[in-house]
GROMACS .gro file of C-alpha atoms in nm:
model
  377
    1MET     CA    1  13.752  -3.727  27.259
    2TRP     CA    2  13.636  -3.865  27.588
    3ARG     CA    3  13.341  -4.041  27.324
    4LYS     CA    4  13.636  -4.227  27.184
    5PHE     CA    5  13.774  -4.397  27.482
    6MET     CA    6  13.379  -4.378  27.681
    7LEU     CA    7  13.189  -4.544  27.362
    8PRO     CA    8  13.387  -4.947  27.413
    9ILE     CA    9  13.298  -4.945  27.790
   10HIS     CA   10  12.914  -4.872  27.703
   11LYS     CA   11  12.961  -5.171  27.439
   12GLN     CA   12  13.078  -5.393  27.708
   13LYS     CA   13  12.795  -5.295  27.949
   14ARG     CA   14  12.585  -5.374  27.670
   15ILE     CA   15  12.718  -5.699  27.555
   16GLU     CA   16  12.777  -5.840  27.993
   17ARG     CA   17  12.393  -5.752  28.001
   18LEU     CA   18  12.319  -5.914  27.668
   19LEU     CA   19  12.523  -6.253  27.786
   20ARG     CA   20  12.326  -6.272  28.092
   21TRP     CA   21  12.000  -6.359  27.940
   22ARG     CA   22  12.122  -6.707  27.767
   23VAL     CA   23  11.773  -6.922  27.755
   24CYS     CA   24  11.728  -7.133  28.095
   25ASP     CA   25  11.520  -7.447  28.098
   26ALA     CA   26  11.474  -7.622  28.413
   27ASP     CA   27  11.244  -7.880  28.304
   28GLY     CA   28  11.417  -7.985  28.003
   29ASP     CA   29  11.105  -7.898  27.798
   30ALA     CA   30  11.129  -7.670  27.457
   31THR     CA   31  11.023  -7.317  27.593
   32ASP     CA   32  11.061  -6.935  27.465
   33THR     CA   33  11.100  -6.819  27.860
   34VAL     CA   34  11.393  -6.625  27.874
   35ARG     CA   35  11.558  -6.573  28.220
   36PRO     CA   36  11.920  -6.411  28.324
   37ASP     CA   37  12.178  -6.704  28.350
   38ARG     CA   38  12.279  -6.756  28.656
   39GLY     CA   39  12.658  -6.735  28.559
   40ALA     CA   40  12.940  -6.960  28.639
   41GLY     CA   41  12.789  -7.101  28.976
   42ALA     CA   42  12.506  -7.270  28.771
   43GLU     CA   43  12.747  -7.430  28.516
   44ALA     CA   44  12.948  -7.616  28.819
   45ASP     CA   45  12.624  -7.807  28.865
   46ARG     CA   46  12.644  -7.940  28.511
   47SER     CA   47  12.839  -8.197  28.356
   48PRO     CA   48  13.195  -8.079  28.223
   49ALA     CA   49  13.099  -8.149  27.864
   50SER     CA   50  12.789  -7.938  27.911
   51ALA     CA   51  12.975  -7.658  28.076
   52ASN     CA   52  13.239  -7.647  27.824
   53GLY     CA   53  12.938  -7.677  27.552
   54GLU     CA   54  12.772  -7.362  27.694
   55ALA     CA   55  13.119  -7.182  27.732
   56ALA     CA   56  13.232  -7.222  27.386
   57GLU     CA   57  12.891  -7.119  27.259
   58ARG     CA   58  12.895  -6.778  27.502
   59THR     CA   59  13.254  -6.713  27.367
   60LEU     CA   60  13.112  -6.711  27.002
   61VAL     CA   61  12.821  -6.512  27.099
   62ARG     CA   62  13.034  -6.267  27.229
   63SER     CA   63  13.272  -6.263  26.931
   64VAL     CA   64  12.947  -6.172  26.729
   65LEU     CA   65  12.847  -5.896  26.954
   66ASN     CA   66  13.168  -5.740  26.994
   67THR     CA   67  13.113  -5.655  26.594
   68LEU     CA   68  12.805  -5.482  26.651
   69GLU     CA   69  12.758  -5.086  26.675
   70LEU     CA   70  12.588  -4.918  27.012
   71ASP     CA   71  12.277  -4.884  26.861
   72ALA     CA   72  12.201  -5.233  26.766
   73LEU     CA   73  12.326  -5.365  27.118
   74LYS     CA   74  12.079  -5.122  27.263
   75MET     CA   75  11.787  -5.261  27.043
   76LEU     CA   76  11.875  -5.637  27.110
   77CYS     CA   77  11.863  -5.564  27.467
   78GLU     CA   78  11.537  -5.422  27.457
   79VAL     CA   79  11.395  -5.676  27.236
   80ILE     CA   80  11.517  -5.985  27.416
   81GLU     CA   81  11.442  -5.806  27.799
   82SER     CA   82  11.091  -5.780  27.669
   83ARG     CA   83  11.033  -6.142  27.552
   84GLY     CA   84  10.973  -6.041  27.196
   85ASP     CA   85  10.705  -5.780  27.294
   86ALA     CA   86  10.928  -5.548  27.083
   87LEU     CA   87  11.032  -5.708  26.792
   88GLY     CA   88  11.282  -5.451  26.700
   89SER     CA   89  11.472  -5.402  26.372
   90CYS     CA   90  11.709  -5.625  26.169
   91VAL     CA   91  12.031  -5.687  26.279
   92THR     CA   92  12.240  -5.838  26.014
   93VAL     CA   93  12.592  -6.006  25.997
   94PRO     CA   94  12.787  -6.182  25.765
   95LYS     CA   95  12.715  -6.543  25.690
   96ASN     CA   96  12.946  -6.744  25.882
   97GLU     CA   97  12.978  -7.131  25.971
   98TYR     CA   98  13.088  -7.161  26.357
   99VAL     CA   99  13.147  -7.547  26.501
  100LEU     CA  100  12.944  -7.551  26.821
  101ARG     CA  101  12.901  -7.901  26.991
  102SER     CA  102  13.096  -8.091  26.707
  103LYS     CA  103  12.829  -7.905  26.455
  104SER     CA  104  12.847  -7.635  26.220
  105ALA     CA  105  12.618  -7.348  26.277
  106THR     CA  106  12.517  -6.987  26.161
  107PRO     CA  107  12.521  -6.698  26.356
  108VAL     CA  108  12.109  -6.738  26.306
  109VAL     CA  109  12.154  -7.071  26.472
  110LEU     CA  110  12.375  -6.942  26.729
  111PHE     CA  111  12.159  -6.670  26.869
  112CYS     CA  112  11.826  -6.818  26.820
  113ARG     CA  113  11.996  -7.130  27.047
  114TYR     CA  114  12.179  -6.930  27.288
  115PHE     CA  115  11.869  -6.662  27.346
  116ARG     CA  116  11.537  -6.890  27.301
  117TRP     CA  117  11.571  -7.240  27.145
  118PRO     CA  118  11.914  -7.450  27.320
  119GLU     CA  119  11.776  -7.765  27.135
  120VAL     CA  120  11.785  -7.606  26.750
  121ASP     CA  121  12.060  -7.739  26.564
  122CYS     CA  122  12.003  -7.615  26.192
  123GLN     CA  123  11.853  -7.336  26.001
  124SER     CA  124  11.621  -7.539  25.837
  125ARG     CA  125  11.406  -7.557  26.145
  126LEU     CA  126  11.332  -7.201  26.223
  127ARG     CA  127  11.195  -6.970  25.956
  128ARG     CA  128  11.193  -6.585  25.928
  129LEU     CA  129  10.910  -6.353  26.011
  130PHE     CA  130  10.731  -6.184  25.745
  131VAL     CA  131  10.827  -5.834  25.967
  132CYS     CA  132  11.218  -5.931  25.912
  133HIS     CA  133  11.390  -5.793  25.587
  134GLY     CA  134  11.768  -5.870  25.679
  135ALA     CA  135  11.862  -6.092  25.460
  136SER     CA  136  12.097  -5.943  25.207
  137GLY     CA  137  12.186  -6.180  24.942
  138ASP     CA  138  12.382  -6.450  25.029
  139CYS     CA  139  12.650  -6.201  25.238
  140HIS     CA  140  12.414  -6.129  25.555
  141ASP     CA  141  12.160  -6.257  25.751
  142CYS     CA  142  11.957  -6.121  26.041
  143ILE     CA  143  12.049  -6.262  26.407
  144ASN     CA  144  11.763  -6.102  26.601
  145PRO     CA  145  11.625  -6.398  26.720
  146TYR     CA  146  11.277  -6.233  26.775
  147HIS     CA  147  11.290  -6.213  26.402
  148TRP     CA  148  11.248  -6.610  26.362
  149SER     CA  149  11.029  -6.888  26.451
  150ARG     CA  150  11.001  -7.259  26.501
  151VAL     CA  151  10.800  -7.421  26.248
  152TYR     CA  152  10.516  -7.634  26.392
  153SER     CA  153  10.531  -7.995  26.235
  154GLN     CA  154  10.229  -8.261  26.313
  155VAL     CA  155  10.507  -8.519  26.332
  156PRO     CA  156  10.561  -8.615  26.709
  157GLU     CA  157  10.921  -8.613  26.697
  158SER     CA  158  10.953  -8.249  26.598
  159SER     CA  159  10.661  -8.106  26.783
  160PRO     CA  160  10.403  -8.154  27.073
  161PRO     CA  161  10.140  -8.407  26.873
  162PRO     CA  162   9.799  -8.252  26.812
  163VAL     CA  163   9.489  -8.284  27.076
  164SER     CA  164   9.234  -8.523  26.929
  165GLY     CA  165   8.885  -8.609  26.995
  166THR     CA  166   8.747  -8.265  26.959
  167LYS     CA  167   8.446  -8.136  26.774
  168LEU     CA  168   8.362  -7.769  26.613
  169SER     CA  169   7.996  -7.815  26.557
  170SER     CA  170   7.957  -7.615  26.881
  171LEU     CA  171   8.064  -7.294  26.693
  172PRO     CA  172   7.781  -7.034  26.606
  173ALA     CA  173   7.576  -7.108  26.290
  174GLU     CA  174   7.624  -6.758  26.179
  175ARG     CA  175   7.889  -6.782  25.833
  176CYS     CA  176   8.180  -6.572  25.846
  177LEU     CA  177   8.191  -6.520  25.493
  178SER     CA  178   7.967  -6.437  25.185
  179GLY     CA  179   7.987  -6.442  24.813
  180GLU     CA  180   8.040  -6.088  24.796
  181SER     CA  181   8.354  -6.088  25.010
  182GLU     CA  182   8.658  -5.867  24.894
  183THR     CA  183   8.920  -6.118  24.766
  184VAL     CA  184   9.299  -6.110  24.740
  185VAL     CA  185   9.481  -6.350  24.508
  186PRO     CA  186   9.772  -6.533  24.653
  187GLU     CA  187   9.984  -6.517  24.331
  188SER     CA  188  10.005  -6.093  24.425
  189LEU     CA  189  10.266  -6.171  24.669
  190THR     CA  190  10.648  -6.233  24.641
  191THR     CA  191  10.867  -6.472  24.854
  192GLY     CA  192  11.078  -6.193  24.935
  193GLY     CA  193  10.865  -6.032  25.250
  194THR     CA  194  10.744  -5.793  25.009
  195TYR     CA  195  10.401  -5.682  24.912
  196SER     CA  196  10.386  -5.655  24.539
  197SER     CA  197  10.063  -5.515  24.481
  198CYS     CA  198   9.942  -5.171  24.587
  199ASP     CA  199   9.555  -5.241  24.523
  200ASP     CA  200   9.561  -5.582  24.679
  201SER     CA  201   9.724  -5.446  25.007
  202GLN     CA  202   9.404  -5.256  25.049
  203ARG     CA  203   9.155  -5.575  25.037
  204THR     CA  204   9.039  -5.754  25.356
  205TRP     CA  205   9.188  -6.122  25.303
  206CYS     CA  206   9.032  -6.218  25.693
  207ARG     CA  207   8.820  -6.135  25.953
  208LEU     CA  208   8.831  -6.116  26.276
  209LEU     CA  209   8.593  -6.195  26.553
  210TYR     CA  210   8.690  -6.239  26.932
  211ARG     CA  211   8.453  -6.397  27.187
  212GLU     CA  212   8.487  -6.470  27.547
  213ARG     CA  213   8.285  -6.779  27.615
  214LYS     CA  214   8.002  -6.729  27.394
  215ARG     CA  215   7.977  -6.363  27.415
  216ARG     CA  216   8.099  -6.153  27.099
  217VAL     CA  217   8.307  -5.868  27.231
  218GLY     CA  218   8.390  -5.610  26.988
  219PRO     CA  219   8.358  -5.535  26.633
  220ASP     CA  220   8.473  -5.712  26.327
  221TRP     CA  221   8.811  -5.626  26.239
  222HIS     CA  222   8.923  -5.640  25.866
  223ALA     CA  223   9.318  -5.758  25.807
  224ARG     CA  224   9.449  -5.542  25.523
  225GLY     CA  225   9.840  -5.525  25.445
  226PRO     CA  226  10.061  -5.841  25.447
  227VAL     CA  227  10.044  -5.849  25.857
  228GLN     CA  228   9.789  -5.848  26.145
  229ASN     CA  229   9.891  -5.835  26.501
  230VAL     CA  230   9.599  -5.932  26.746
  231PHE     CA  231   9.778  -5.836  27.132
  232TYR     CA  232   9.640  -5.754  27.474
  233ASN     CA  233   9.805  -5.429  27.498
  234LEU     CA  234  10.091  -5.329  27.332
  235PRO     CA  235  10.103  -4.944  27.343
  236HIS     CA  236  10.369  -4.889  27.080
  237GLU     CA  237  10.233  -5.161  26.842
  238ASP     CA  238  10.012  -5.154  26.546
  239GLY     CA  239   9.714  -5.382  26.521
  240VAL     CA  240   9.431  -5.510  26.709
  241ALA     CA  241   9.445  -5.422  27.102
  242LEU     CA  242   9.203  -5.637  27.267
  243SER     CA  243   9.202  -5.431  27.601
  244ASP     CA  244   9.069  -5.177  27.413
  245VAL     CA  245   8.713  -5.355  27.384
  246CYS     CA  246   8.734  -5.548  27.707
  247GLY     CA  247   8.518  -5.264  27.862
  248GLN     CA  248   8.216  -5.382  27.627
  249HIS     CA  249   8.229  -5.706  27.914
  250PRO     CA  250   8.280  -5.540  28.239
  251ASN     CA  251   8.183  -5.829  28.473
  252PRO     CA  252   8.355  -6.100  28.289
  253GLU     CA  253   8.345  -6.455  28.442
  254PRO     CA  254   8.675  -6.561  28.663
  255ASP     CA  255   8.844  -6.763  28.399
  256VAL     CA  256   8.804  -6.477  28.178
  257ARG     CA  257   8.934  -6.216  28.369
  258LYS     CA  258   9.241  -6.454  28.456
  259THR     CA  259   9.298  -6.518  28.100
  260ARG     CA  260   9.277  -6.169  27.956
  261PRO     CA  261   9.633  -6.084  28.052
  262GLN     CA  262   9.805  -6.423  27.953
  263ILE     CA  263   9.703  -6.305  27.573
  264GLY     CA  264   9.993  -6.078  27.617
  265ALA     CA  265  10.173  -6.022  27.281
  266GLY     CA  266   9.913  -6.276  27.125
  267LEU     CA  267   9.968  -6.353  26.754
  268SER     CA  268  10.066  -6.227  26.429
  269LEU     CA  269   9.893  -6.336  26.109
  270SER     CA  270  10.090  -6.316  25.763
  271LEU     CA  271   9.941  -6.346  25.398
  272GLU     CA  272  10.200  -6.519  25.220
  273PRO     CA  273  10.202  -6.708  24.889
  274SER     CA  274  10.154  -7.063  25.040
  275GLY     CA  275   9.848  -6.923  25.269
  276VAL     CA  276   9.813  -6.769  25.651
  277TRP     CA  277  10.081  -6.838  25.877
  278LEU     CA  278  10.020  -6.785  26.222
  279TYR     CA  279  10.313  -6.674  26.453
  280ASN     CA  280  10.293  -6.716  26.844
  281ARG     CA  281  10.431  -6.400  27.001
  282SER     CA  282  10.267  -6.475  27.360
  283GLN     CA  283  10.393  -6.655  27.672
  284LYS     CA  284  10.135  -6.935  27.649
  285PRO     CA  285  10.025  -7.201  27.431
  286LEU     CA  286   9.794  -7.121  27.165
  287PHE     CA  287   9.515  -7.398  27.063
  288VAL     CA  288   9.431  -7.371  26.692
  289SER     CA  289   9.198  -7.568  26.460
  290SER     CA  290   9.209  -7.560  26.095
  291PRO     CA  291   9.010  -7.737  25.796
  292THR     CA  292   9.350  -7.709  25.623
  293LEU     CA  293   9.534  -7.876  25.931
  294ASP     CA  294   9.549  -8.256  25.915
  295PRO     CA  295   9.419  -8.451  26.198
  296PRO     CA  296   9.575  -8.698  26.404
  297GLU     CA  297   9.572  -9.011  26.249
  298GLY     CA  298   9.217  -9.171  26.242
  299SER     CA  299   9.023  -8.896  26.333
  300PRO     CA  300   8.827  -8.626  26.128
  301ALA     CA  301   8.978  -8.294  26.023
  302SER     CA  302   8.680  -8.126  26.216
  303GLU     CA  303   8.825  -8.298  26.542
  304ALA     CA  304   9.159  -8.178  26.513
  305VAL     CA  305   9.281  -7.915  26.821
  306HIS     CA  306   9.664  -7.848  26.764
  307LYS     CA  307   9.874  -7.722  27.030
  308LEU     CA  308  10.106  -7.420  26.932
  309PRO     CA  309  10.414  -7.361  27.180
  310PRO     CA  310  10.524  -7.004  27.195
  311GLY     CA  311  10.781  -6.880  26.948
  312TYR     CA  312  10.595  -7.118  26.677
  313SER     CA  313  10.474  -7.072  26.357
  314VAL     CA  314  10.215  -7.276  26.157
  315LEU     CA  315  10.066  -7.283  25.831
  316VAL     CA  316   9.683  -7.204  25.941
  317PHE     CA  317   9.529  -7.191  25.642
  318SER     CA  318   9.684  -7.354  25.317
  319TRP     CA  319   9.552  -7.239  24.968
  320THR     CA  320   9.686  -7.579  24.815
  321GLU     CA  321   9.528  -7.799  25.084
  322TYR     CA  322   9.177  -7.574  25.093
  323GLN     CA  323   9.157  -7.681  24.703
  324ALA     CA  324   9.265  -8.006  24.689
  325ARG     CA  325   8.975  -8.072  25.027
  326ARG     CA  326   8.714  -7.867  24.851
  327ARG     CA  327   8.760  -8.074  24.552
  328SER     CA  328   8.747  -8.381  24.751
  329GLY     CA  329   8.428  -8.313  24.903
  330ASP     CA  330   8.527  -8.390  25.238
  331ALA     CA  331   8.251  -8.449  25.517
  332HIS     CA  332   8.431  -8.197  25.723
  333HIS     CA  333   8.319  -7.913  25.476
  334GLU     CA  334   7.966  -7.956  25.617
  335LEU     CA  335   8.020  -7.923  25.963
  336ARG     CA  336   8.147  -7.628  25.954
  337ASP     CA  337   8.269  -7.277  25.750
  338PRO     CA  338   8.567  -7.447  25.522
  339ARG     CA  339   8.719  -7.103  25.569
  340THR     CA  340   8.731  -7.099  25.899
  341ALA     CA  341   9.002  -7.105  26.130
  342VAL     CA  342   8.991  -7.041  26.513
  343VAL     CA  343   9.225  -6.994  26.813
  344SER     CA  344   9.180  -7.001  27.181
  345PHE     CA  345   9.441  -6.800  27.402
  346ALA     CA  346   9.605  -7.033  27.663
  347LYS     CA  347   9.343  -7.290  27.728
  348GLY     CA  348   9.265  -7.576  27.534
  349TRP     CA  349   8.931  -7.768  27.483
  350GLY     CA  350   8.821  -8.148  27.400
  351ALA     CA  351   8.861  -8.431  27.513
  352ALA     CA  352   9.194  -8.402  27.713
  353TYR     CA  353   9.074  -8.069  27.894
  354LYS     CA  354   8.800  -7.990  28.114
  355ARG     CA  355   8.648  -7.748  27.849
  356ARG     CA  356   8.480  -7.978  27.572
  357THR     CA  357   8.372  -7.726  27.345
  358LEU     CA  358   8.555  -7.403  27.203
  359LEU     CA  359   8.266  -7.178  27.347
  360GLU     CA  360   8.352  -7.280  27.704
  361CYS     CA  361   8.723  -7.111  27.659
  362PRO     CA  362   8.798  -6.806  27.835
  363CYS     CA  363   8.911  -6.595  27.510
  364HIS     CA  364   8.913  -6.712  27.176
  365LEU     CA  365   8.907  -6.574  26.785
  366GLU     CA  366   8.759  -6.703  26.487
  367LEU     CA  367   8.952  -6.618  26.157
  368CYS     CA  368   8.752  -6.609  25.850
  369PHE     CA  369   8.930  -6.594  25.554
  370THR     CA  370   8.795  -6.433  25.226
  371LEU     CA  371   8.910  -6.605  24.919
  372PRO     CA  372   8.854  -6.626  24.543
  373ILE     CA  373   8.670  -6.948  24.596
  374ASP     CA  374   8.476  -6.983  24.241
  375GLY     CA  375   8.777  -6.947  24.060
  376TRP     CA  376   8.952  -7.245  24.223
  377ARG     CA  377   8.700  -7.523  24.158
   0.00000   0.00000   0.00000
């Protein structure tokens, strides 16, 4: 009998705990940093319209949280307080339309605005992560804010512009791929977040090589299955833990030692029908270069380095773009392996940075995609 009366109290405590974690951005920039809300005192410093809008948003979030079970509230607390280190499971609610700041907003937008990105105003600007299976037809959707990402766009109005003036000819001459590499056919995947071919799920579709400056650290890792996670040290996560191999480089340079912990939750790669998507799970930006990412205007593809903020996803390797560029015979294919992308953790390189080449970056990955090349000519 006592549980009947205590459960609402436990729910209320969890709800109040969650509501304190409204995203705060003191600088006004897009960020994935979550800090406890300062409460009513902070609202006094804002304009009346802004304070009213935030109060209305808080009321809507509370109304949705009130419909959840205690287990779902506990899980959301763990996810949000870990800032996405724990992705958690799906939390589904009926699809509704709310009026927020004179605009309609779905529950997904409402929770992503409140806990991650205050500037998001429509669901079309968000992308469901591969780990999320919370969509149930047209009736329900997942409101776990860490099951969604923002989509990196090369249009300056919607994302930071790519950094230009960087050459990748400094990459080691070794080839990551050979003609005998195992292949995976993109059409073996379906769009519902499930892997449709059991045979393909055991094939290698990407090789990952980790470097600290010029030094190779650890073995080659082989991505099999639809998702590959790379992180520094997440005890309960499946994937590549870079902390396990850092002992092979026991006396690193100071910048390497400082950057290693900043890798944090790292990144996730997902194999999908359109290609390979990269999601930045860490709290620091990633710097990405890929032969299928468009460079800044007037620059060759071999000189494009893109800054991927925390919480953003990018199509790091596009099947169709790869085919088009291969058939056109672009000159950048002669400078580097056309199936290799590179990612630097937290530190950029190029003309805008003190590190002019990738091999000066403290911690970086090479992503070597194994694809059926001959059949695409």
